[in-house]
Amino acid sequence: HIEHLIYETNRLGLGGRVTASHLTSMHSMDNYYVSKLLPLMAESGIQAVCNPLINIHIQGRHDTYPKRRGLTRVPELLDAGVNVAFGHDCVMDPWYSMGSHDMLEVAHMGAHCLQMMGMAQLEEIFEMVTSRGAQVMQLDGYGVEVGNPANFVILQARTILDAIRLKPTRLAVFRKGKVIARTPKVKSVLEYDGQTKDICFEDWRK
């Protein structure tokens, strides 16, 4: 239980080094109880990992209607100052056979299930599968900064919205400045009524 984790984190002086995953029970707690719990989590330095794919699949499955979504309270945790990242969890196992290792799929599902569709919220969602996850893992030298290791992925997307919305092709994966994987750019072509036209699904407003 998160209450006991908070207690042990404080007792052992492990603030900033403890991460709680899933936290699905917080979805079912009453608001008053959670209002007391959130500041205790923030003060303890505990971080949280929500797993949208497996949580939406497993939680509430035996409920009658209305069914619980079962994801933890991500917006409230963020507002309380708790660092929250997204995780994938199960990949093609007895609990979840649809796993793909794709963190953009995780972001896509999380945005829907948590109803975080505003542009600022989508930017937070993107951080939860990038920089916030790096913070949870205490990765040094993360991000695009001079002197940091050149570990990054090039997407076939121009905006954060498209990165989450389209789950685009990963054109190249770099590790320590060297390409370790490539995927050709995807191109869609419409052939209709004797005419051929390239189709772009990216956000035309940018």
mmCIF file of C-alpha atoms in Angstrom:
data_model
loop_
_atom_site.group_PDB
_atom_site.id
_atom_site.type_symbol
_atom_site.label_atom_id
_atom_site.label_comp_id
_atom_site.label_asym_id
_atom_site.label_seq_id
_atom_site.Cartn_x
_atom_site.Cartn_y
_atom_site.Cartn_z
ATOM 1 C CA HIS A 1 0.000 0.000 0.000
ATOM 2 C CA ILE A 2 1.190 3.509 -0.768
ATOM 3 C CA GLU A 3 0.589 4.576 2.852
ATOM 4 C CA HIS A 4 3.122 2.009 4.096
ATOM 5 C CA LEU A 5 5.562 2.900 1.309
ATOM 6 C CA ILE A 6 5.459 6.549 2.374
ATOM 7 C CA TYR A 7 6.113 5.551 5.985
ATOM 8 C CA GLU A 8 9.065 3.290 5.110
ATOM 9 C CA THR A 9 10.536 5.866 2.716
ATOM 10 C CA ASN A 10 10.559 8.473 5.471
ATOM 11 C CA ARG A 11 11.756 6.048 8.136
ATOM 12 C CA LEU A 12 14.702 4.872 6.060
ATOM 13 C CA GLY A 13 15.554 8.272 4.611
ATOM 14 C CA LEU A 14 15.063 7.149 1.029
ATOM 15 C CA GLY A 15 13.375 10.289 -0.267
ATOM 16 C CA GLY A 16 13.907 10.722 -4.009
ATOM 17 C CA ARG A 17 15.000 7.087 -4.428
ATOM 18 C CA VAL A 18 11.634 5.314 -4.228
ATOM 19 C CA THR A 19 9.133 4.823 -7.039
ATOM 20 C CA ALA A 20 5.600 3.487 -6.675
ATOM 21 C CA SER A 21 4.184 1.753 -9.752
ATOM 22 C CA HIS A 22 0.548 1.323 -10.796
ATOM 23 C CA LEU A 23 -1.085 2.905 -7.703
ATOM 24 C CA THR A 24 -4.424 1.760 -9.112
ATOM 25 C CA SER A 25 -6.076 1.736 -5.690
ATOM 26 C CA MET A 26 -5.924 5.541 -5.683
ATOM 27 C CA HIS A 27 -8.508 5.491 -8.471
ATOM 28 C CA SER A 28 -11.041 4.017 -6.037
ATOM 29 C CA MET A 29 -10.167 6.049 -2.946
ATOM 30 C CA ASP A 30 -12.525 8.833 -1.948
ATOM 31 C CA ASN A 31 -11.390 12.371 -2.697
ATOM 32 C CA TYR A 32 -10.960 13.383 0.942
ATOM 33 C CA TYR A 33 -8.577 10.511 1.658
ATOM 34 C CA VAL A 34 -6.556 11.256 -1.478
ATOM 35 C CA SER A 35 -6.363 14.944 -0.536
ATOM 36 C CA LYS A 36 -4.513 13.880 2.626
ATOM 37 C CA LEU A 37 -2.353 11.320 0.822
ATOM 38 C CA LEU A 38 -1.029 13.487 -2.031
ATOM 39 C CA PRO A 39 0.958 15.983 0.078
ATOM 40 C CA LEU A 40 2.471 13.123 2.066
ATOM 41 C CA MET A 41 3.674 11.557 -1.185
ATOM 42 C CA ALA A 42 5.126 14.847 -2.386
ATOM 43 C CA GLU A 43 6.892 15.503 0.937
ATOM 44 C CA SER A 44 8.409 12.011 0.960
ATOM 45 C CA GLY A 45 9.881 12.442 -2.531
ATOM 46 C CA ILE A 46 8.216 9.291 -3.818
ATOM 47 C CA GLN A 47 7.801 9.162 -7.590
ATOM 48 C CA ALA A 48 5.025 7.367 -9.460
ATOM 49 C CA VAL A 49 4.739 5.250 -12.593
ATOM 50 C CA CYS A 50 1.344 4.782 -14.227
ATOM 51 C CA ASN A 51 0.946 1.934 -16.724
ATOM 52 C CA PRO A 52 -2.021 2.877 -18.943
ATOM 53 C CA LEU A 53 -2.090 -0.201 -21.204
ATOM 54 C CA ILE A 54 -2.175 -2.942 -18.599
ATOM 55 C CA ASN A 55 -4.107 -0.866 -16.049
ATOM 56 C CA ILE A 56 -7.025 -0.116 -18.386
ATOM 57 C CA HIS A 57 -7.063 -3.780 -19.438
ATOM 58 C CA ILE A 58 -7.040 -5.354 -15.969
ATOM 59 C CA GLN A 59 -8.668 -2.873 -13.615
ATOM 60 C CA GLY A 60 -12.455 -2.924 -13.219
ATOM 61 C CA ARG A 61 -12.904 -5.929 -15.489
ATOM 62 C CA HIS A 62 -15.124 -7.675 -12.944
ATOM 63 C CA ASP A 63 -17.144 -4.575 -12.109
ATOM 64 C CA THR A 64 -20.721 -4.124 -13.174
ATOM 65 C CA TYR A 65 -21.524 -0.832 -14.881
ATOM 66 C CA PRO A 66 -20.265 1.826 -14.467
ATOM 67 C CA LYS A 67 -16.794 0.247 -14.676
ATOM 68 C CA ARG A 68 -13.726 1.800 -13.085
ATOM 69 C CA ARG A 69 -10.913 2.808 -15.412
ATOM 70 C CA GLY A 70 -8.449 1.942 -12.673
ATOM 71 C CA LEU A 71 -5.621 4.310 -13.652
ATOM 72 C CA THR A 72 -4.057 6.262 -10.840
ATOM 73 C CA ARG A 73 -4.772 9.976 -10.431
ATOM 74 C CA VAL A 74 -2.075 11.338 -12.709
ATOM 75 C CA PRO A 75 -3.277 14.972 -13.023
ATOM 76 C CA GLU A 76 -3.722 15.251 -9.266
ATOM 77 C CA LEU A 77 -0.294 13.732 -8.598
ATOM 78 C CA LEU A 78 1.325 16.186 -10.995
ATOM 79 C CA ASP A 79 -0.521 19.102 -9.409
ATOM 80 C CA ALA A 80 0.736 17.978 -5.997
ATOM 81 C CA GLY A 81 4.336 18.100 -7.230
ATOM 82 C CA VAL A 82 4.880 14.343 -7.545
ATOM 83 C CA ASN A 83 6.981 13.276 -10.522
ATOM 84 C CA VAL A 84 4.910 10.888 -12.657
ATOM 85 C CA ALA A 85 6.147 8.773 -15.560
ATOM 86 C CA PHE A 86 4.409 6.253 -17.787
ATOM 87 C CA GLY A 87 5.482 2.620 -18.026
ATOM 88 C CA HIS A 88 4.541 -0.237 -20.303
ATOM 89 C CA ASP A 89 4.694 -3.178 -17.889
ATOM 90 C CA CYS A 90 3.490 -6.429 -19.481
ATOM 91 C CA VAL A 91 4.580 -7.358 -23.018
ATOM 92 C CA MET A 92 2.978 -10.412 -24.670
ATOM 93 C CA ASP A 93 2.459 -12.331 -21.440
ATOM 94 C CA PRO A 94 -0.638 -13.988 -19.896
ATOM 95 C CA TRP A 95 -1.820 -10.642 -18.507
ATOM 96 C CA TYR A 96 -1.430 -8.566 -21.653
ATOM 97 C CA SER A 97 -0.875 -10.100 -25.076
ATOM 98 C CA MET A 98 -1.000 -6.793 -26.996
ATOM 99 C CA GLY A 99 2.266 -5.360 -25.694
ATOM 100 C CA SER A 100 4.622 -3.746 -28.199
ATOM 101 C CA HIS A 101 7.372 -2.017 -26.140
ATOM 102 C CA ASP A 102 6.148 1.195 -27.807
ATOM 103 C CA MET A 103 6.134 4.096 -25.359
ATOM 104 C CA LEU A 104 4.295 6.321 -27.834
ATOM 105 C CA GLU A 105 1.469 3.774 -27.779
ATOM 106 C CA VAL A 106 1.548 4.075 -23.991
ATOM 107 C CA ALA A 107 1.328 7.870 -24.298
ATOM 108 C CA HIS A 108 -1.560 7.577 -26.766
ATOM 109 C CA MET A 109 -3.538 5.316 -24.452
ATOM 110 C CA GLY A 110 -2.732 7.412 -21.403
ATOM 111 C CA ALA A 111 -3.977 10.597 -23.056
ATOM 112 C CA HIS A 112 -7.323 8.921 -23.782
ATOM 113 C CA CYS A 113 -7.859 7.059 -20.521
ATOM 114 C CA LEU A 114 -6.836 10.011 -18.351
ATOM 115 C CA GLN A 115 -8.731 12.492 -20.545
ATOM 116 C CA MET A 116 -5.592 14.618 -20.899
ATOM 117 C CA MET A 117 -6.221 15.984 -24.389
ATOM 118 C CA GLY A 118 -5.342 19.667 -23.987
ATOM 119 C CA MET A 119 -2.138 20.749 -25.714
ATOM 120 C CA ALA A 120 -0.402 21.516 -22.413
ATOM 121 C CA GLN A 121 -1.532 18.146 -21.086
ATOM 122 C CA LEU A 122 -0.223 16.353 -24.192
ATOM 123 C CA GLU A 123 3.136 17.997 -23.621
ATOM 124 C CA GLU A 124 3.062 16.609 -20.070
ATOM 125 C CA ILE A 125 2.114 13.193 -21.467
ATOM 126 C CA PHE A 126 5.132 13.336 -23.796
ATOM 127 C CA GLU A 127 7.376 14.224 -20.859
ATOM 128 C CA MET A 128 6.014 11.192 -19.010
ATOM 129 C CA VAL A 129 7.498 8.876 -21.657
ATOM 130 C CA THR A 130 10.731 10.877 -21.960
ATOM 131 C CA SER A 131 12.221 13.271 -19.403
ATOM 132 C CA ARG A 132 10.031 12.297 -16.441
ATOM 133 C CA GLY A 133 10.893 8.652 -16.980
ATOM 134 C CA ALA A 134 14.578 9.580 -17.082
ATOM 135 C CA GLN A 135 14.115 11.384 -13.768
ATOM 136 C CA VAL A 136 12.555 8.265 -12.238
ATOM 137 C CA MET A 137 15.546 6.189 -13.410
ATOM 138 C CA GLN A 138 17.978 8.903 -12.280
ATOM 139 C CA LEU A 139 19.686 9.016 -15.669
ATOM 140 C CA ASP A 140 22.569 11.463 -15.770
ATOM 141 C CA GLY A 141 23.142 13.525 -18.887
ATOM 142 C CA TYR A 142 19.647 13.077 -20.275
ATOM 143 C CA GLY A 143 18.286 15.438 -22.909
ATOM 144 C CA VAL A 144 19.582 17.488 -25.816
ATOM 145 C CA GLU A 145 22.375 19.441 -24.165
ATOM 146 C CA VAL A 146 25.988 20.076 -25.081
ATOM 147 C CA GLY A 147 28.127 17.361 -23.538
ATOM 148 C CA ASN A 148 25.333 14.847 -23.016
ATOM 149 C CA PRO A 149 25.508 11.401 -24.639
ATOM 150 C CA ALA A 150 23.967 11.492 -28.117
ATOM 151 C CA ASN A 151 21.243 8.943 -27.404
ATOM 152 C CA PHE A 152 18.033 9.854 -29.218
ATOM 153 C CA VAL A 153 15.321 8.761 -31.640
ATOM 154 C CA ILE A 154 14.280 10.595 -34.810
ATOM 155 C CA LEU A 155 10.538 10.381 -35.442
ATOM 156 C CA GLN A 156 8.626 10.906 -38.666
ATOM 157 C CA ALA A 157 6.723 13.701 -36.961
ATOM 158 C CA ARG A 158 7.062 17.445 -36.608
ATOM 159 C CA THR A 159 5.151 18.076 -33.379
ATOM 160 C CA ILE A 160 4.440 16.456 -30.030
ATOM 161 C CA LEU A 161 0.803 16.171 -31.085
ATOM 162 C CA ASP A 162 1.765 14.128 -34.148
ATOM 163 C CA ALA A 163 4.211 12.029 -32.141
ATOM 164 C CA ILE A 164 1.388 10.907 -29.844
ATOM 165 C CA ARG A 165 -1.482 10.996 -32.347
ATOM 166 C CA LEU A 166 0.180 9.101 -35.206
ATOM 167 C CA LYS A 167 2.652 6.899 -33.269
ATOM 168 C CA PRO A 168 4.978 7.591 -36.199
ATOM 169 C CA THR A 169 7.826 5.669 -37.777
ATOM 170 C CA ARG A 170 11.127 5.760 -35.903
ATOM 171 C CA LEU A 171 13.390 6.852 -38.728
ATOM 172 C CA ALA A 172 16.632 6.357 -36.809
ATOM 173 C CA VAL A 173 17.836 5.359 -33.377
ATOM 174 C CA PHE A 174 21.123 6.818 -32.172
ATOM 175 C CA ARG A 175 23.254 5.526 -29.325
ATOM 176 C CA LYS A 176 26.399 7.414 -28.366
ATOM 177 C CA GLY A 177 26.219 9.295 -31.639
ATOM 178 C CA LYS A 178 25.994 6.232 -33.864
ATOM 179 C CA VAL A 179 22.945 4.927 -35.722
ATOM 180 C CA ILE A 180 21.985 1.500 -34.395
ATOM 181 C CA ALA A 181 18.612 1.121 -36.162
ATOM 182 C CA ARG A 182 16.856 2.604 -39.189
ATOM 183 C CA THR A 183 13.342 2.373 -40.623
ATOM 184 C CA PRO A 184 12.449 3.806 -44.060
ATOM 185 C CA LYS A 185 10.117 6.774 -44.143
ATOM 186 C CA VAL A 186 6.487 5.760 -44.593
ATOM 187 C CA LYS A 187 4.708 7.291 -47.570
ATOM 188 C CA SER A 188 0.988 6.931 -48.303
ATOM 189 C CA VAL A 189 -0.291 7.327 -51.851
ATOM 190 C CA LEU A 190 -3.897 7.669 -53.002
ATOM 191 C CA GLU A 191 -4.699 6.150 -56.391
ATOM 192 C CA TYR A 192 -8.207 7.055 -57.498
ATOM 193 C CA ASP A 193 -9.969 7.865 -60.755
ATOM 194 C CA GLY A 194 -6.763 7.702 -62.729
ATOM 195 C CA GLN A 195 -4.962 10.132 -60.454
ATOM 196 C CA THR A 196 -2.152 9.614 -57.968
ATOM 197 C CA LYS A 197 -1.642 11.850 -54.948
ATOM 198 C CA ASP A 198 0.659 11.736 -51.941
ATOM 199 C CA ILE A 199 -1.148 11.822 -48.592
ATOM 200 C CA CYS A 200 0.269 13.466 -45.493
ATOM 201 C CA PHE A 201 -1.325 12.631 -42.154
ATOM 202 C CA GLU A 202 0.787 15.078 -40.178
ATOM 203 C CA ASP A 203 -0.776 18.135 -38.576
ATOM 204 C CA TRP A 204 -1.027 20.609 -41.449
ATOM 205 C CA ARG A 205 -1.412 23.541 -39.051
ATOM 206 C CA LYS A 206 2.285 23.483 -38.151
#
